[in-house]
Amino acid sequence: MSEAHGETVTEVITSESLSERIGALADAVNKDYQGRTPILVSVLKGTLPFIADLGRRLTIPVEFDFLQLTRFGEGGRIGIALDTGDSLTHRDVILVEDIVDTGLSLQTLHQILAERHVSSLSTVTLLDKVPRRLVDVPLEYRGFEVGDEYLVGYGLDWQGKFRNLPGIWAILDRPAFERDLTGQFAYMYG
Ligand code: 5GP
């Protein structure tokens, strides 16, 4: 029996809305960092499209760097899998996140960066999953508040896939999604 795709997944943020909101985030960063050269440190891999689009809307001089985190088990210790190539000492650092969920990753990043004698630190996240927050973390720039559904697209993955969808989709029914991956894939990329 074929599944009703629209009841299994739904597009929650279109590429047009993403583009508009990212423009507004870039405007705010351009204004706040006037006269400075911040380094944008993005957390791989989910921030890939976001940093490319945000970066191209910035009109102040900026540099880019990347880091990647590892998680040891569900809710376990978080460490650095790949560190930045450049030193962050005495730099204005803007952390770029795809989504802040429990806040634990961002809290760990703040702890790590606190030891690196940065000049200033702020965070820009595309998505803020407010209902799932466990720890309080400062978020200076936020794209969208989202609910607690699992999201894919525009950098966010499901088992490594769907990062290249231009919009963001919510998986409403996970068992149905997993039962008919080929059908969902065709629907979402159709
Ligand atoms: P936190 O440490 O805030 O709980 O988790 C943040 C990380 O969890 C994100 O960078 C992302 O990798 C992952 N994550 C949280 N919610 C989602 C979601 O809805 N979809 C996907 N694909 N990843 C998520």
mmCIF file of C-alpha atoms and ligand atoms in Angstrom:
data_model
loop_
_atom_site.group_PDB
_atom_site.id
_atom_site.type_symbol
_atom_site.label_atom_id
_atom_site.label_comp_id
_atom_site.label_asym_id
_atom_site.label_seq_id
_atom_site.Cartn_x
_atom_site.Cartn_y
_atom_site.Cartn_z
ATOM 1 C CA MET A 1 0.000 0.000 0.000
ATOM 2 C CA SER A 2 1.410 3.420 -0.881
ATOM 3 C CA GLU A 3 1.956 5.973 1.891
ATOM 4 C CA ALA A 4 0.482 9.488 1.863
ATOM 5 C CA HIS A 5 3.739 11.398 1.505
ATOM 6 C CA GLY A 6 2.313 14.704 2.709
ATOM 7 C CA GLU A 7 1.387 13.124 6.041
ATOM 8 C CA THR A 8 4.855 11.661 6.506
ATOM 9 C CA VAL A 9 7.020 14.661 5.619
ATOM 10 C CA THR A 10 6.216 18.308 5.077
ATOM 11 C CA GLU A 11 8.286 21.279 3.980
ATOM 12 C CA VAL A 12 8.390 23.702 6.912
ATOM 13 C CA ILE A 13 10.789 26.374 5.611
ATOM 14 C CA THR A 14 11.103 27.062 1.883
ATOM 15 C CA SER A 15 14.330 28.150 0.227
ATOM 16 C CA GLU A 16 12.738 31.583 -0.401
ATOM 17 C CA SER A 17 12.047 32.062 3.335
ATOM 18 C CA LEU A 18 15.559 30.861 4.175
ATOM 19 C CA SER A 19 17.075 33.341 1.774
ATOM 20 C CA GLU A 20 15.020 36.238 3.140
ATOM 21 C CA ARG A 21 15.766 35.450 6.789
ATOM 22 C CA ILE A 22 19.473 34.860 6.140
ATOM 23 C CA GLY A 23 19.607 38.290 4.492
ATOM 24 C CA ALA A 24 18.220 39.815 7.711
ATOM 25 C CA LEU A 25 20.747 37.913 9.849
ATOM 26 C CA ALA A 26 23.569 39.144 7.600
ATOM 27 C CA ASP A 27 22.302 42.735 7.908
ATOM 28 C CA ALA A 28 22.461 42.461 11.710
ATOM 29 C CA VAL A 29 25.991 41.005 11.664
ATOM 30 C CA ASN A 30 27.167 43.649 9.151
ATOM 31 C CA LYS A 31 25.869 46.375 11.449
ATOM 32 C CA ASP A 32 27.167 44.937 14.746
ATOM 33 C CA TYR A 33 30.660 44.108 13.452
ATOM 34 C CA GLN A 34 31.275 47.321 11.506
ATOM 35 C CA GLY A 35 35.033 48.138 11.637
ATOM 36 C CA ARG A 36 36.006 44.626 12.792
ATOM 37 C CA THR A 37 37.083 41.456 10.974
ATOM 38 C CA PRO A 38 35.348 38.552 12.681
ATOM 39 C CA ILE A 39 36.177 34.913 12.091
ATOM 40 C CA LEU A 40 33.142 32.760 11.362
ATOM 41 C CA VAL A 41 33.649 29.339 12.903
ATOM 42 C CA SER A 42 31.071 26.921 11.591
ATOM 43 C CA VAL A 43 30.268 23.546 12.998
ATOM 44 C CA LEU A 44 30.464 20.824 10.329
ATOM 45 C CA LYS A 45 28.686 19.314 8.543
ATOM 46 C CA GLY A 46 25.191 20.735 8.983
ATOM 47 C CA THR A 47 26.172 24.383 8.521
ATOM 48 C CA LEU A 48 27.515 23.915 4.985
ATOM 49 C CA PRO A 49 24.776 25.659 2.941
ATOM 50 C CA PHE A 50 24.067 28.170 5.715
ATOM 51 C CA ILE A 51 27.639 29.446 5.999
ATOM 52 C CA ALA A 52 27.923 29.660 2.198
ATOM 53 C CA ASP A 53 24.714 31.716 1.923
ATOM 54 C CA LEU A 54 25.247 33.831 5.050
ATOM 55 C CA GLY A 55 28.883 34.474 4.129
ATOM 56 C CA ARG A 56 27.942 35.786 0.701
ATOM 57 C CA ARG A 57 25.515 38.277 2.219
ATOM 58 C CA LEU A 58 28.180 39.798 4.498
ATOM 59 C CA THR A 59 29.751 43.057 3.363
ATOM 60 C CA ILE A 60 32.312 43.429 6.163
ATOM 61 C CA PRO A 61 35.689 41.656 5.941
ATOM 62 C CA VAL A 62 35.366 38.157 7.432
ATOM 63 C CA GLU A 63 37.398 34.972 7.660
ATOM 64 C CA PHE A 64 36.087 31.419 7.759
ATOM 65 C CA ASP A 65 37.066 28.386 9.750
ATOM 66 C CA PHE A 66 35.461 25.081 10.679
ATOM 67 C CA LEU A 67 35.291 22.574 13.456
ATOM 68 C CA GLN A 68 33.537 19.285 13.994
ATOM 69 C CA LEU A 69 32.270 17.696 17.170
ATOM 70 C CA THR A 70 32.010 14.071 18.270
ATOM 71 C CA ARG A 71 29.401 12.676 20.614
ATOM 72 C CA PHE A 72 30.152 9.667 22.759
ATOM 73 C CA GLY A 73 26.730 7.979 22.961
ATOM 74 C CA GLU A 74 23.252 9.515 23.394
ATOM 75 C CA GLY A 75 23.569 12.554 25.636
ATOM 76 C CA GLY A 76 27.192 11.566 26.336
ATOM 77 C CA ARG A 77 30.406 13.563 26.433
ATOM 78 C CA ILE A 78 31.030 15.931 23.530
ATOM 79 C CA GLY A 79 34.545 16.431 22.143
ATOM 80 C CA ILE A 80 36.290 18.024 19.171
ATOM 81 C CA ALA A 81 36.814 15.741 16.166
ATOM 82 C CA LEU A 82 38.288 18.435 13.941
ATOM 83 C CA ASP A 83 39.695 21.672 15.313
ATOM 84 C CA THR A 84 39.997 25.066 13.611
ATOM 85 C CA GLY A 85 43.032 25.611 11.425
ATOM 86 C CA ASP A 86 43.559 29.194 12.596
ATOM 87 C CA SER A 87 44.273 30.465 16.085
ATOM 88 C CA LEU A 88 41.266 32.172 17.669
ATOM 89 C CA THR A 89 43.294 34.101 20.253
ATOM 90 C CA HIS A 90 42.352 37.820 20.307
ATOM 91 C CA ARG A 91 39.803 37.272 17.517
ATOM 92 C CA ASP A 92 36.157 38.279 17.310
ATOM 93 C CA VAL A 93 34.642 34.832 16.918
ATOM 94 C CA ILE A 94 31.167 34.197 15.525
ATOM 95 C CA LEU A 95 30.120 30.593 16.028
ATOM 96 C CA VAL A 96 27.821 29.384 13.272
ATOM 97 C CA GLU A 97 25.400 26.564 14.122
ATOM 98 C CA ASP A 98 22.751 24.833 12.045
ATOM 99 C CA ILE A 99 20.411 24.024 14.909
ATOM 100 C CA VAL A 100 20.508 24.380 18.671
ATOM 101 C CA ASP A 101 18.552 21.544 20.242
ATOM 102 C CA THR A 102 19.355 20.636 23.877
ATOM 103 C CA GLY A 103 22.090 23.320 23.854
ATOM 104 C CA LEU A 104 24.711 20.846 25.099
ATOM 105 C CA SER A 105 26.942 21.122 22.000
ATOM 106 C CA LEU A 106 26.937 24.894 22.162
ATOM 107 C CA GLN A 107 27.610 24.853 25.905
ATOM 108 C CA THR A 108 30.660 22.617 25.300
ATOM 109 C CA LEU A 109 31.876 24.886 22.499
ATOM 110 C CA HIS A 110 31.599 27.898 24.789
ATOM 111 C CA GLN A 111 33.638 26.073 27.443
ATOM 112 C CA ILE A 112 36.330 25.142 24.904
ATOM 113 C CA LEU A 113 36.514 28.646 23.411
ATOM 114 C CA ALA A 114 36.589 30.284 26.837
ATOM 115 C CA GLU A 115 40.092 28.823 27.255
ATOM 116 C CA ARG A 116 41.323 30.285 23.970
ATOM 117 C CA HIS A 117 41.376 33.953 24.966
ATOM 118 C CA VAL A 118 39.099 35.167 22.187
ATOM 119 C CA SER A 119 38.318 38.918 22.096
ATOM 120 C CA SER A 120 34.596 38.312 21.777
ATOM 121 C CA LEU A 121 32.228 35.470 21.098
ATOM 122 C CA SER A 122 28.730 35.403 19.679
ATOM 123 C CA THR A 123 26.588 32.699 18.115
ATOM 124 C CA VAL A 124 24.428 32.659 15.041
ATOM 125 C CA THR A 125 22.132 29.690 14.625
ATOM 126 C CA LEU A 126 19.825 29.126 11.716
ATOM 127 C CA LEU A 127 17.327 27.141 13.789
ATOM 128 C CA ASP A 128 16.425 27.202 17.458
ATOM 129 C CA LYS A 129 14.570 24.124 18.725
ATOM 130 C CA VAL A 130 13.261 25.937 21.774
ATOM 131 C CA PRO A 131 11.042 23.180 23.289
ATOM 132 C CA ARG A 132 13.986 20.762 23.639
ATOM 133 C CA ARG A 133 16.446 23.067 25.396
ATOM 134 C CA LEU A 134 18.124 21.524 28.475
ATOM 135 C CA VAL A 135 20.786 24.141 29.164
ATOM 136 C CA ASP A 136 20.657 27.888 28.811
ATOM 137 C CA VAL A 137 23.036 29.145 26.119
ATOM 138 C CA PRO A 138 23.332 32.682 24.737
ATOM 139 C CA LEU A 139 22.110 33.019 21.133
ATOM 140 C CA GLU A 140 22.791 36.449 19.692
ATOM 141 C CA TYR A 141 21.407 35.743 16.211
ATOM 142 C CA ARG A 142 18.621 33.267 15.420
ATOM 143 C CA GLY A 143 17.002 32.475 12.108
ATOM 144 C CA PHE A 144 13.851 30.563 13.021
ATOM 145 C CA GLU A 145 12.264 29.028 16.100
ATOM 146 C CA VAL A 146 11.166 25.463 15.343
ATOM 147 C CA GLY A 147 9.188 22.751 17.133
ATOM 148 C CA ASP A 148 10.501 19.389 18.259
ATOM 149 C CA GLU A 149 10.021 17.434 14.996
ATOM 150 C CA TYR A 150 13.100 15.918 13.371
ATOM 151 C CA LEU A 151 14.183 18.183 10.504
ATOM 152 C CA VAL A 152 16.125 17.471 7.329
ATOM 153 C CA GLY A 153 17.362 19.568 4.428
ATOM 154 C CA TYR A 154 19.491 22.667 3.933
ATOM 155 C CA GLY A 155 22.417 20.998 5.708
ATOM 156 C CA LEU A 156 20.466 18.817 8.134
ATOM 157 C CA ASP A 157 20.683 15.094 7.512
ATOM 158 C CA TRP A 158 18.913 11.832 8.138
ATOM 159 C CA GLN A 159 21.589 9.118 8.176
ATOM 160 C CA GLY A 160 23.890 11.335 6.141
ATOM 161 C CA LYS A 161 21.339 12.111 3.424
ATOM 162 C CA PHE A 162 18.981 14.981 2.541
ATOM 163 C CA ARG A 163 21.533 17.721 3.368
ATOM 164 C CA ASN A 164 21.255 19.030 -0.200
ATOM 165 C CA LEU A 165 17.504 19.732 -0.138
ATOM 166 C CA PRO A 166 17.023 23.472 -0.782
ATOM 167 C CA GLY A 167 14.317 23.794 1.892
ATOM 168 C CA ILE A 168 13.824 22.374 5.392
ATOM 169 C CA TRP A 169 11.408 19.483 5.923
ATOM 170 C CA ALA A 170 9.931 17.946 9.067
ATOM 171 C CA ILE A 171 9.566 14.187 9.384
ATOM 172 C CA LEU A 172 6.103 13.832 10.890
ATOM 173 C CA ASP A 173 5.882 10.048 10.940
ATOM 174 C CA ARG A 174 9.254 8.390 11.337
ATOM 175 C CA PRO A 175 8.160 4.728 10.934
ATOM 176 C CA ALA A 176 6.283 5.604 7.712
ATOM 177 C CA PHE A 177 9.297 7.596 6.504
ATOM 178 C CA GLU A 178 11.635 4.652 7.066
ATOM 179 C CA ARG A 179 9.161 2.182 5.472
ATOM 180 C CA ASP A 180 9.107 4.017 2.167
ATOM 181 C CA LEU A 181 12.401 5.868 1.832
ATOM 182 C CA THR A 182 12.448 5.625 -1.963
ATOM 183 C CA GLY A 183 8.955 7.118 -2.220
ATOM 184 C CA GLN A 184 9.770 9.911 0.249
ATOM 185 C CA PHE A 185 12.991 10.641 -1.586
ATOM 186 C CA ALA A 186 11.167 11.011 -4.912
ATOM 187 C CA TYR A 187 8.484 13.204 -3.297
ATOM 188 C CA MET A 188 10.922 15.535 -1.523
ATOM 189 C CA TYR A 189 13.272 15.936 -4.471
ATOM 190 C CA GLY A 190 10.435 15.924 -7.035
HETATM 191 P P1 5GP B 1 22.357 19.883 20.846
HETATM 192 O O1 5GP B 1 23.710 19.617 21.425
HETATM 193 O O2 5GP B 1 21.928 21.312 20.873
HETATM 194 O O3 5GP B 1 21.321 18.973 21.462
HETATM 195 O O4 5GP B 1 22.399 19.347 19.385
HETATM 196 C C1 5GP B 1 22.738 20.057 18.280
HETATM 197 C C2 5GP B 1 22.994 19.090 17.138
HETATM 198 O O5 5GP B 1 22.002 18.029 17.098
HETATM 199 C C3 5GP B 1 22.845 19.796 15.819
HETATM 200 O O6 5GP B 1 24.042 20.448 15.428
HETATM 201 C C4 5GP B 1 22.432 18.654 14.903
HETATM 202 O O7 5GP B 1 23.579 17.966 14.450
HETATM 203 C C5 5GP B 1 21.641 17.713 15.778
HETATM 204 N N1 5GP B 1 20.180 17.919 15.624
HETATM 205 C C6 5GP B 1 19.319 18.415 16.548
HETATM 206 N N2 5GP B 1 18.057 18.457 16.082
HETATM 207 C C7 5GP B 1 18.126 17.990 14.802
HETATM 208 C C8 5GP B 1 17.135 17.807 13.769
HETATM 209 O O8 5GP B 1 15.940 18.075 13.895
HETATM 210 N N3 5GP B 1 17.596 17.295 12.593
HETATM 211 C C9 5GP B 1 18.892 16.966 12.368
HETATM 212 N N4 5GP B 1 19.223 16.481 11.183
HETATM 213 N N5 5GP B 1 19.861 17.127 13.324
HETATM 214 C C10 5GP B 1 19.469 17.645 14.524
#
